[in-house]
Short mmCIF file of C-alpha atoms in Angstrom, two decimals:
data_model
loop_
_atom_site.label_atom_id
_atom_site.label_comp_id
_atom_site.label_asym_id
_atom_site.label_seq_id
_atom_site.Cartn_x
_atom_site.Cartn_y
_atom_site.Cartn_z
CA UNK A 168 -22.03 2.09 97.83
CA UNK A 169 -19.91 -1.31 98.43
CA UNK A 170 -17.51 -0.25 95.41
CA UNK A 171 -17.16 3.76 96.83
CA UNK A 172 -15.78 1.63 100.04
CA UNK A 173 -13.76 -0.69 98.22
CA UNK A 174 -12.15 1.98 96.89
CA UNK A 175 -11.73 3.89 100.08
CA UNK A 176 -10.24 0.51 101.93
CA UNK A 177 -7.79 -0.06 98.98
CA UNK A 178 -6.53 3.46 98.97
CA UNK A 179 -6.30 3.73 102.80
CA UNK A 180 -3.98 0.52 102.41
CA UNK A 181 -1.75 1.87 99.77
CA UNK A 182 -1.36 5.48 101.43
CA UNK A 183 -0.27 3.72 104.52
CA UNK A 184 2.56 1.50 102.53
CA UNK A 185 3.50 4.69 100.96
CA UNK A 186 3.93 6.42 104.76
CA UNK A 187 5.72 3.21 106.16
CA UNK A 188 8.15 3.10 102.73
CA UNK A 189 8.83 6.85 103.24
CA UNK A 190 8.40 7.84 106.26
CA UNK A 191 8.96 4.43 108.67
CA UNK A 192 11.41 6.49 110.61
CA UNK A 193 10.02 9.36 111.66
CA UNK A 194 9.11 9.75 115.26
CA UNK A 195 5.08 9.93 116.36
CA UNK A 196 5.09 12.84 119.00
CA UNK A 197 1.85 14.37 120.23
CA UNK A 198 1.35 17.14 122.47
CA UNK A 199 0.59 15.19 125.69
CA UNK A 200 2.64 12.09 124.90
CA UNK A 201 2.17 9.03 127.59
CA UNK A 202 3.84 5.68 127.72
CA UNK A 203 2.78 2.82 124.93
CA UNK A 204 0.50 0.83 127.55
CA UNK A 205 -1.35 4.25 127.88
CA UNK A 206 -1.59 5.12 124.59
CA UNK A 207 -2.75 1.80 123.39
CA UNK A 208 -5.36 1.23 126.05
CA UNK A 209 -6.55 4.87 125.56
CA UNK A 210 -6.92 3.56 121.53
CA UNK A 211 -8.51 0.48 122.68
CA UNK A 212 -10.95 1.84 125.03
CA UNK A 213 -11.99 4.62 123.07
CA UNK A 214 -12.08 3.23 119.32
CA UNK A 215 -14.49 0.32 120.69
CA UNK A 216 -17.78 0.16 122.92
CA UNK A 217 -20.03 -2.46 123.64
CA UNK A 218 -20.49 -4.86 120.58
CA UNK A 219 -17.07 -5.88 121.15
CA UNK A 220 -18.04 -8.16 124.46
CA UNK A 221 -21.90 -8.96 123.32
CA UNK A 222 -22.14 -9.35 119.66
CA UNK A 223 -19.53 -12.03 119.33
CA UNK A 224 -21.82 -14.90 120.75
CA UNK A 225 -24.97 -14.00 118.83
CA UNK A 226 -22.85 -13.85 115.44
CA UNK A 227 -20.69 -17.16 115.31
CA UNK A 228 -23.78 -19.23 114.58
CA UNK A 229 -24.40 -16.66 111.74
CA UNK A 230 -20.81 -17.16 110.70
CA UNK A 231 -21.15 -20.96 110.81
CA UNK A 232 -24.62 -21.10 108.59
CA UNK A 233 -24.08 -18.79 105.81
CA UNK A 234 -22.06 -19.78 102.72
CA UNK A 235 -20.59 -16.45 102.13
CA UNK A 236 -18.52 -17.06 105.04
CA UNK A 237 -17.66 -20.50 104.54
CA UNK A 238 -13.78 -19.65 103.40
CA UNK A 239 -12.89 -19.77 107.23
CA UNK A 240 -14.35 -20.95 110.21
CA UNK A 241 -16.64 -18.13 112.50
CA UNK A 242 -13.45 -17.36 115.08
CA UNK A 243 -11.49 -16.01 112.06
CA UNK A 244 -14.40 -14.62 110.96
CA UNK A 245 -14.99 -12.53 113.51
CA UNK A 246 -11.57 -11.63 114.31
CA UNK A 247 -11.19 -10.04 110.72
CA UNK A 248 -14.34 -8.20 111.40
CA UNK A 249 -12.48 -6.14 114.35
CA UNK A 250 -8.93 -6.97 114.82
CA UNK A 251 -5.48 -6.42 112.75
CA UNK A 252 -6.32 -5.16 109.46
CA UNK A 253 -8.78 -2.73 110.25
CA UNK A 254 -6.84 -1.05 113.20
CA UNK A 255 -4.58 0.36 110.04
CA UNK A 256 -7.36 3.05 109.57
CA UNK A 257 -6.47 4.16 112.90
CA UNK A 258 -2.67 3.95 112.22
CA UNK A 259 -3.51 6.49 109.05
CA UNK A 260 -5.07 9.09 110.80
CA UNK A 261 -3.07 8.90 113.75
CA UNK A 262 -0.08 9.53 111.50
CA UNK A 263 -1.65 12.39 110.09
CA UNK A 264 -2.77 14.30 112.95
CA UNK A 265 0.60 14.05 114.55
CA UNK A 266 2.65 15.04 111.85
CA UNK A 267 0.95 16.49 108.68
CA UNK A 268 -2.60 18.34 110.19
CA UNK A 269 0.15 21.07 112.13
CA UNK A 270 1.74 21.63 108.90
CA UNK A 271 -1.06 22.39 107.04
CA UNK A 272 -4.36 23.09 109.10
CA UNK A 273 -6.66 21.60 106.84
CA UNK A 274 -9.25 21.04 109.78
CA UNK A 275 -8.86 24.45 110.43
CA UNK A 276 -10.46 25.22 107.07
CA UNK A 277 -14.56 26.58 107.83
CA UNK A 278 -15.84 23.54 105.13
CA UNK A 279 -13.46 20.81 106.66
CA UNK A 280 -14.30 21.80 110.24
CA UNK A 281 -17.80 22.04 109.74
CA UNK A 282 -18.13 18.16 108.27
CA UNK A 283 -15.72 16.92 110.79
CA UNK A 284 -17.30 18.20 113.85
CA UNK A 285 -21.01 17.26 112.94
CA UNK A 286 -19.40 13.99 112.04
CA UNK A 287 -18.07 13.64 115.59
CA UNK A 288 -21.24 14.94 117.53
CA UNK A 289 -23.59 12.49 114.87
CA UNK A 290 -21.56 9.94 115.27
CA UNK A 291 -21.23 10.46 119.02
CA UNK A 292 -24.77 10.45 119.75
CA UNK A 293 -25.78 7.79 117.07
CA UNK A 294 -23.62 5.61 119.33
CA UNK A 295 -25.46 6.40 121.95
CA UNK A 296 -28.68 5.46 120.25
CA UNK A 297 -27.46 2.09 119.00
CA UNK A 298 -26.84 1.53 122.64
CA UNK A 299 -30.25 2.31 123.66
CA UNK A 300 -31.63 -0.13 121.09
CA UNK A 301 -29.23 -2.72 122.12
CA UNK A 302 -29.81 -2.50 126.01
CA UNK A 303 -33.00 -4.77 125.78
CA UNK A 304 -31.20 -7.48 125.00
CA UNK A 305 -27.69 -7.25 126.78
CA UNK A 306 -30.22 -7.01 130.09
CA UNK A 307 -32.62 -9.38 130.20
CA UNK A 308 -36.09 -7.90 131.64
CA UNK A 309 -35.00 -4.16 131.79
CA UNK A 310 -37.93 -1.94 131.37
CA UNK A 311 -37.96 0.71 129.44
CA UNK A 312 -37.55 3.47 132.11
CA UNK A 313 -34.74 2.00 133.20
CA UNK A 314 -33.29 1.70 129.65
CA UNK A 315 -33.43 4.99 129.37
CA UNK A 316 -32.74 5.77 132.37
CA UNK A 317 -28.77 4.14 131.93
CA UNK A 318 -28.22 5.72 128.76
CA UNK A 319 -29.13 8.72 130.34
CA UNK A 320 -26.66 8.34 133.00
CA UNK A 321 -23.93 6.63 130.69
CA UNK A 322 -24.04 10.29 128.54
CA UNK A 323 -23.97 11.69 131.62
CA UNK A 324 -20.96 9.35 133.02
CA UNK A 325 -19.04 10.38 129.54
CA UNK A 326 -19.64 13.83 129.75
CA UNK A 327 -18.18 14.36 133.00
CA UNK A 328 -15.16 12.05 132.27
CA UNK A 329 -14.76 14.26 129.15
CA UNK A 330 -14.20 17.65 131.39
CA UNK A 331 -10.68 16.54 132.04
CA UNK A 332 -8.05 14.52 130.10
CA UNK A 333 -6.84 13.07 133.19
CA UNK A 334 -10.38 11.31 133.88
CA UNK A 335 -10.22 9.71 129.99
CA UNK A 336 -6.40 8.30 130.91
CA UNK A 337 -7.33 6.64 134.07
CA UNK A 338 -10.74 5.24 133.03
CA UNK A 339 -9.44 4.22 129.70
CA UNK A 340 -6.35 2.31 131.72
CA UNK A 341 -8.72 0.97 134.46
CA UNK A 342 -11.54 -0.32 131.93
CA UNK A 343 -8.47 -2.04 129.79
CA UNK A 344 -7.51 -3.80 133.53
CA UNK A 345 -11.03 -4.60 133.51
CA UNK A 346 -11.98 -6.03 130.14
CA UNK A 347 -8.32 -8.46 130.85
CA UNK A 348 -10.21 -9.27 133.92
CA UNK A 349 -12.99 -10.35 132.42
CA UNK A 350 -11.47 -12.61 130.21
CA UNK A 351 -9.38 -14.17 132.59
CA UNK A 352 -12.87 -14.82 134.46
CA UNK A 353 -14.42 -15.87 131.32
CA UNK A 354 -12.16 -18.07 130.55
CA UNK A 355 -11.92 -20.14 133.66
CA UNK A 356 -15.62 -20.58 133.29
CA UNK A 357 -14.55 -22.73 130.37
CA UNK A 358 -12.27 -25.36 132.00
CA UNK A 359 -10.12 -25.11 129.27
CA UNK A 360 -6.33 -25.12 130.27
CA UNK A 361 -3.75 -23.18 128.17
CA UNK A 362 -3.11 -25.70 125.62
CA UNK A 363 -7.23 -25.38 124.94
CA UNK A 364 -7.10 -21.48 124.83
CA UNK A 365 -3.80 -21.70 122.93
CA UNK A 366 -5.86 -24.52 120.39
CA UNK A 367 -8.19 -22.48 120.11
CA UNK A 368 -6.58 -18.91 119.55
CA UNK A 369 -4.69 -20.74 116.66
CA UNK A 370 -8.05 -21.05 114.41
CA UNK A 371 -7.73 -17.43 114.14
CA UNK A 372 -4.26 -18.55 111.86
CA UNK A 373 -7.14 -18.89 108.93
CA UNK A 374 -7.66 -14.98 108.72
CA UNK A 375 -4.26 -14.25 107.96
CA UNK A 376 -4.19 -17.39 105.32
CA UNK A 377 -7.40 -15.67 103.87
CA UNK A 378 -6.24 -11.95 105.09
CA UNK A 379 -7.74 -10.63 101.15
CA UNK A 380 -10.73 -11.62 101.55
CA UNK A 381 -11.19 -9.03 104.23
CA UNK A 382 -9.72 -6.23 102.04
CA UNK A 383 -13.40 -5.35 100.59
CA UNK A 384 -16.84 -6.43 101.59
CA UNK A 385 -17.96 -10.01 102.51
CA UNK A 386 -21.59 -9.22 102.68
CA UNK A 387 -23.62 -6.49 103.77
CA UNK A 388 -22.84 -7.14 107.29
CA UNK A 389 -19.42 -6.84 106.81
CA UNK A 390 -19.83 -3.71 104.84
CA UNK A 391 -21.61 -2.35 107.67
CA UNK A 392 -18.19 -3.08 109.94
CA UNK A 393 -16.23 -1.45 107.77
CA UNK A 394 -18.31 1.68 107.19
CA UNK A 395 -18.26 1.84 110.99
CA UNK A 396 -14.64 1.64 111.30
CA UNK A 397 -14.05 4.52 108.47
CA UNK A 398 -16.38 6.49 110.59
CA UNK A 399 -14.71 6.01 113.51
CA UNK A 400 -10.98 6.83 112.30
CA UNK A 401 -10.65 10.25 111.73
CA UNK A 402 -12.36 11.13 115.04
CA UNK A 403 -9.88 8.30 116.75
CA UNK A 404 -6.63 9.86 114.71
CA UNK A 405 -7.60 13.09 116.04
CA UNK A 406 -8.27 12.47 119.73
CA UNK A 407 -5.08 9.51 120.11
CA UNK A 408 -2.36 11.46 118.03
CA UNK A 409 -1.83 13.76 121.46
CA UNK A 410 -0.65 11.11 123.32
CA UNK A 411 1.58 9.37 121.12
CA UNK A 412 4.39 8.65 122.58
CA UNK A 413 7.17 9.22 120.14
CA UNK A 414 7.27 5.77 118.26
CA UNK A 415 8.87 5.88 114.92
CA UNK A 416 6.17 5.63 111.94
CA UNK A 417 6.87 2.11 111.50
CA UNK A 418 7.05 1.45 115.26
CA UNK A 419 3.66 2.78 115.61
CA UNK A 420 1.98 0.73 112.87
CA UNK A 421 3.14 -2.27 114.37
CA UNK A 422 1.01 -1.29 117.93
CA UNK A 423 -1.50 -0.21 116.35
CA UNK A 424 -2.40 -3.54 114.24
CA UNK A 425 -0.52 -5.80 116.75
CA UNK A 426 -1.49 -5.05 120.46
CA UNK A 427 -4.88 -4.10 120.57
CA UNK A 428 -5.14 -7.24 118.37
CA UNK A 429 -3.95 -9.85 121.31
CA UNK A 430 -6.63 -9.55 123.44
CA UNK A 431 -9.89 -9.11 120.72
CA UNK A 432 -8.12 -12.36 119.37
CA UNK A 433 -8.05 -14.38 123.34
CA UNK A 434 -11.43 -12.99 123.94
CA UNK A 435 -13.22 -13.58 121.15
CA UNK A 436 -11.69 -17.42 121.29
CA UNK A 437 -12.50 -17.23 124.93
CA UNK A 438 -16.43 -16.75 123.95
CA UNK A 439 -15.79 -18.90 121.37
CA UNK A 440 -14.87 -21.64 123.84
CA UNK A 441 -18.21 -21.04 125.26
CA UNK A 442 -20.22 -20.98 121.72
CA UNK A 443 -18.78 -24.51 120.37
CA UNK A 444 -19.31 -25.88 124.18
CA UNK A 445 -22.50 -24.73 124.55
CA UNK A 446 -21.71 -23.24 127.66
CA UNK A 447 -23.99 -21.20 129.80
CA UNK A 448 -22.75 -17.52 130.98
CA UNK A 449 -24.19 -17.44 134.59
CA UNK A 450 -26.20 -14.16 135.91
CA UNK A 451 -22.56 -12.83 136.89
CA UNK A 452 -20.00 -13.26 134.32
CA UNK A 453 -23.37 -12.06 132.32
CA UNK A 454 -23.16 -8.77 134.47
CA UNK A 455 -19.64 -8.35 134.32
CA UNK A 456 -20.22 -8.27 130.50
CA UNK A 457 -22.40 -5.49 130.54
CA UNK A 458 -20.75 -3.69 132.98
CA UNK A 459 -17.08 -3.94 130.77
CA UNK A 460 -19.57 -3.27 127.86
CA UNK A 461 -20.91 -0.41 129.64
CA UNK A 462 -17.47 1.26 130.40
CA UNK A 463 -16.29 0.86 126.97
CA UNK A 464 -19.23 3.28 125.70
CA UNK A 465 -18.10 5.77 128.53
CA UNK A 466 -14.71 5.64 126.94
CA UNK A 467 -16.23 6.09 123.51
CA UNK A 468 -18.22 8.73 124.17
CA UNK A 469 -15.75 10.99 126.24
CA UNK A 470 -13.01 10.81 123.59
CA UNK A 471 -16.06 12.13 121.17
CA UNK A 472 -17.12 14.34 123.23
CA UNK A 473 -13.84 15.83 124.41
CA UNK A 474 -12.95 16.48 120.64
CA UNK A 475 -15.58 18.22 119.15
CA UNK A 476 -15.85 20.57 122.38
CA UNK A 477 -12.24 20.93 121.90
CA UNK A 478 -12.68 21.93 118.80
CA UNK A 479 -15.28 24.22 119.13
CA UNK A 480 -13.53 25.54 122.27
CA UNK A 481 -16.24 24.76 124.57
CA UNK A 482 -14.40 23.12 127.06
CA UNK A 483 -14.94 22.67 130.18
CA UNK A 484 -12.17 25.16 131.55
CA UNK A 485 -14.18 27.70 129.52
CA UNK A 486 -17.86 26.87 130.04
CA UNK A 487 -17.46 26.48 133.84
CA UNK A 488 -18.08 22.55 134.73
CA UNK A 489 -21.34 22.85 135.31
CA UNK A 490 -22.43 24.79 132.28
CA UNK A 491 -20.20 21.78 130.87
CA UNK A 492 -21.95 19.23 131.97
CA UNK A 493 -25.28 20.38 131.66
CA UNK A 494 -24.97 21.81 128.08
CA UNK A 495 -23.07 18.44 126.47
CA UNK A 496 -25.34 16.27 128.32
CA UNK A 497 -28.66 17.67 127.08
CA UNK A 498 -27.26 17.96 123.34
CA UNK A 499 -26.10 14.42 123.98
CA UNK A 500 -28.78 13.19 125.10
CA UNK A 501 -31.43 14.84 123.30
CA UNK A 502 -30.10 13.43 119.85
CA UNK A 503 -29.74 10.01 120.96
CA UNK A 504 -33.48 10.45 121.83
CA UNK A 505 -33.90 12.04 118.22
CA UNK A 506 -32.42 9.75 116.54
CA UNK A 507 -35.27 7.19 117.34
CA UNK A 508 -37.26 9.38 114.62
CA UNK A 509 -34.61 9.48 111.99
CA UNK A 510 -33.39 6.88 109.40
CA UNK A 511 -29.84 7.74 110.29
CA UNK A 512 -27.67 4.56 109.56
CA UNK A 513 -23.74 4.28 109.66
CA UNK A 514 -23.51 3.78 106.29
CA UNK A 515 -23.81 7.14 105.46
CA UNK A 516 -21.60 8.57 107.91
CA UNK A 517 -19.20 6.63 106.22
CA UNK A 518 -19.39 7.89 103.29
CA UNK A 519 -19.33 11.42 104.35
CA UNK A 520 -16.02 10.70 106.04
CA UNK A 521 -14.71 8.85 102.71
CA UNK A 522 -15.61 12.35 101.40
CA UNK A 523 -13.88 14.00 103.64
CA UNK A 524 -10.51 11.77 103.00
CA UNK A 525 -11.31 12.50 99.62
CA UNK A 526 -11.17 16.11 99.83
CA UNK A 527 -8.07 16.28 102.51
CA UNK A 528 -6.34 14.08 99.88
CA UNK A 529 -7.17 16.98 97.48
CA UNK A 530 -6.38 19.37 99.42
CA UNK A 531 -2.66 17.53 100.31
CA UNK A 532 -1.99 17.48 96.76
CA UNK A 533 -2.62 21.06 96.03
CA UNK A 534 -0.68 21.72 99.38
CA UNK A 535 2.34 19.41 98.68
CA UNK A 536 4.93 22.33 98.72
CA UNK A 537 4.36 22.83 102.44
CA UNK A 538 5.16 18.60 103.07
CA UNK A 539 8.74 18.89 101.29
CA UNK A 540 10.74 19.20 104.12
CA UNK A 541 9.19 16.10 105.93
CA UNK A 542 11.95 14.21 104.82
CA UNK A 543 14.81 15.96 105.38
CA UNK A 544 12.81 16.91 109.21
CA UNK A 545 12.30 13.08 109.42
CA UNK A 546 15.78 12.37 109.23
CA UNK A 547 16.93 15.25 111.42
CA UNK A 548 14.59 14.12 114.36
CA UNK A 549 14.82 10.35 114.03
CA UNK A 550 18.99 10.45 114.53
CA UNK A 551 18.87 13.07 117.10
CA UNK A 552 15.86 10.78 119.34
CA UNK A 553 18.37 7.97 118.55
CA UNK A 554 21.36 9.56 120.00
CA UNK A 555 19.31 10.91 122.80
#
């Protein structure tokens, strides 16, 4: 399994180089295009949820004890499980749905749209369930009533925002207002001044010395991470290619890796401030946590959830918003609730979407004739933006 995603990661890589080296300046347009603050906390919001703001503390101490990770110290560690590198999966798809899917409709294809969308709704709702399992021990004491009782109004939360783009832009900008909040907050709780922050924020420096290591599993855990992320990217390319905002190829890459990377890397050495202190997080910052954590599965799950009813063309404006609501929150809902009976892990989500690259790579190949103008459209586009 490790090797089918070493494979995957190394390919994803190279097909990337191969759009930068070809393709670098050719402008990223989507159909609803919004400004690059948008667009990236949009990305943010809705390619992470919870684990980013509570699983930090609870691994470093992993990080710091086990010899497979003893090539750099737990901040770096951690920072190469989420930030930088990774975000290039995004960058791939993203490219793709902007600029090759209206070419050639693969997803349009019965096969390809059947895998992608029960990709999206299992992936959708196994979020959902990993949140449920989780809740216990974000909140302390919650019983289980009221565990289920938030998910139920978190899917319900997501579904709603899901009815209309605009709700997904302004929570997505609001909860990216909030989470720099939060660290801000966090980080006073420290005492540390800037030159401790910026100390700090520079032991990240050893993931980029040790950036390979990274490239293909550390350890199982890590392999889980990256499974996650692959299962995550095409459903993220699909749903943040509309609002690209006409970057050039290379232009894009650069925000994708770079910017959501700045603030995983402050708050991650923000909360590792707090680890190597031994700092206690009081009942408040503790709630503001959970309630960031909270809004980035809202995020999650719209963007999800506004896809595949997008393409199944079930929307909202269709359905009615109350047939909407009701109809997405029960299927929601009801398989987070299945999933408790099923030995559904991420790992094999992941490979189904490495099968799915797999066959759209295929299908690209066999398709090639209808790419051949990219170039010569790239070209057009880019100098007439530029002289615009």
């Amino acid at each position: 399994m490790e090797m089918v995603l070493s494979v995957a990661i190394i390919f994803t890589l190279l097909a990337s180089a191969v759009i930068l080296l070809r393709y670098g300046n050719r402008r990223c347009k989507g159909d609803m295009p919004t400004s690059l603050f948008t667009f990236i906390a949009i990305l943010f919001t809705s390619g992470l949820d919870v684990g980013l703001i509570m699983f930090p503390l609870t691994e470093f101490p992993v990080y710091a004890s086990e010899a497979e990770y003893g090539f750099a110290n737990p901040l770096a560690i951690e920072f190469g499980f989420w930030g930088f590198l990774v975000w290039g999966f995004y960058f791939l798809t993203t490219f793709y749905f902007v600029l090759i899917e209206p070419r050639v409709r693969l997803f349009e294809l019965p096969l390809v749209k059947l895998i992608n969308n029960l990709v999206i709704i299992g992936t959708c709702a196994f979020t959902g369930f990993l949140f449920l399992s989780y809740l216990p021990s974000y909140i302390e004491g919650i019983t289980p009533a009221m565990t289920y009782g938030l998910v139920a109004l978190v899917v319900l939360a997501a579904v709603w925002s899901s009815s209309d783009v605009r709700y997904v832009k302004v929570l997505s900008v609001a909860s990216t207002w909030l989470f720099i909040a939060l660290i801000a907050a966090m980080w006073m709780n420290t005492g540390a001044g800037v030159q401790g922050l910026g100390n700090t924020v520079a032991g990240i420096g050893e993931y980029f010395t040790n950036i390979h290591q990274f490239v293909t599993p550390i350890s199982d855990y890590h392999a889980f991470y990256l499974f996650w992320w692959f299962s995550w990217s095409i459903m993220i390319g699909q749903f943040v290619a509309r609002f690209s905002g006409g970057l050039k190829a290379w232009q894009l890459c650069v925000s994708m890796l770079v910017v959501p990377s700045i603030p995983i890397a402050i708050w991650f050495s923000v909360l590792y401030l707090h680890f190597e202190q031994a700092l206690a997080i009081g009942g408040l910052l503790n709630l503001a946590m959970v309630v960031v954590g909270v809004i980035f599965v809202i995020n999650s799950l719209d963007s999800l959830i506004r896809l595949y009813t997008t393409n199944l063309r079930i929307e909202a404006e269709k359905l009615g918003p109350v047939r909407y609501v009701a109809f997405n929150w029960t299927l929601m809902f009801g398989l987070v609730l299945l999933f408790q009976f099923t030995p559904l892990k991420i790992e094999w989500i992941g490979l189904v979407v490495i099968g799915l690259y797999a066959l759209i790579t295929m299908l690209l190949w066999r398709r090639r004739r209808q790419l051949g103008n990219l170039d010569q459209t790239s070209s057009s586009l880019s100098t007439a933006a530029d002289k615009a």
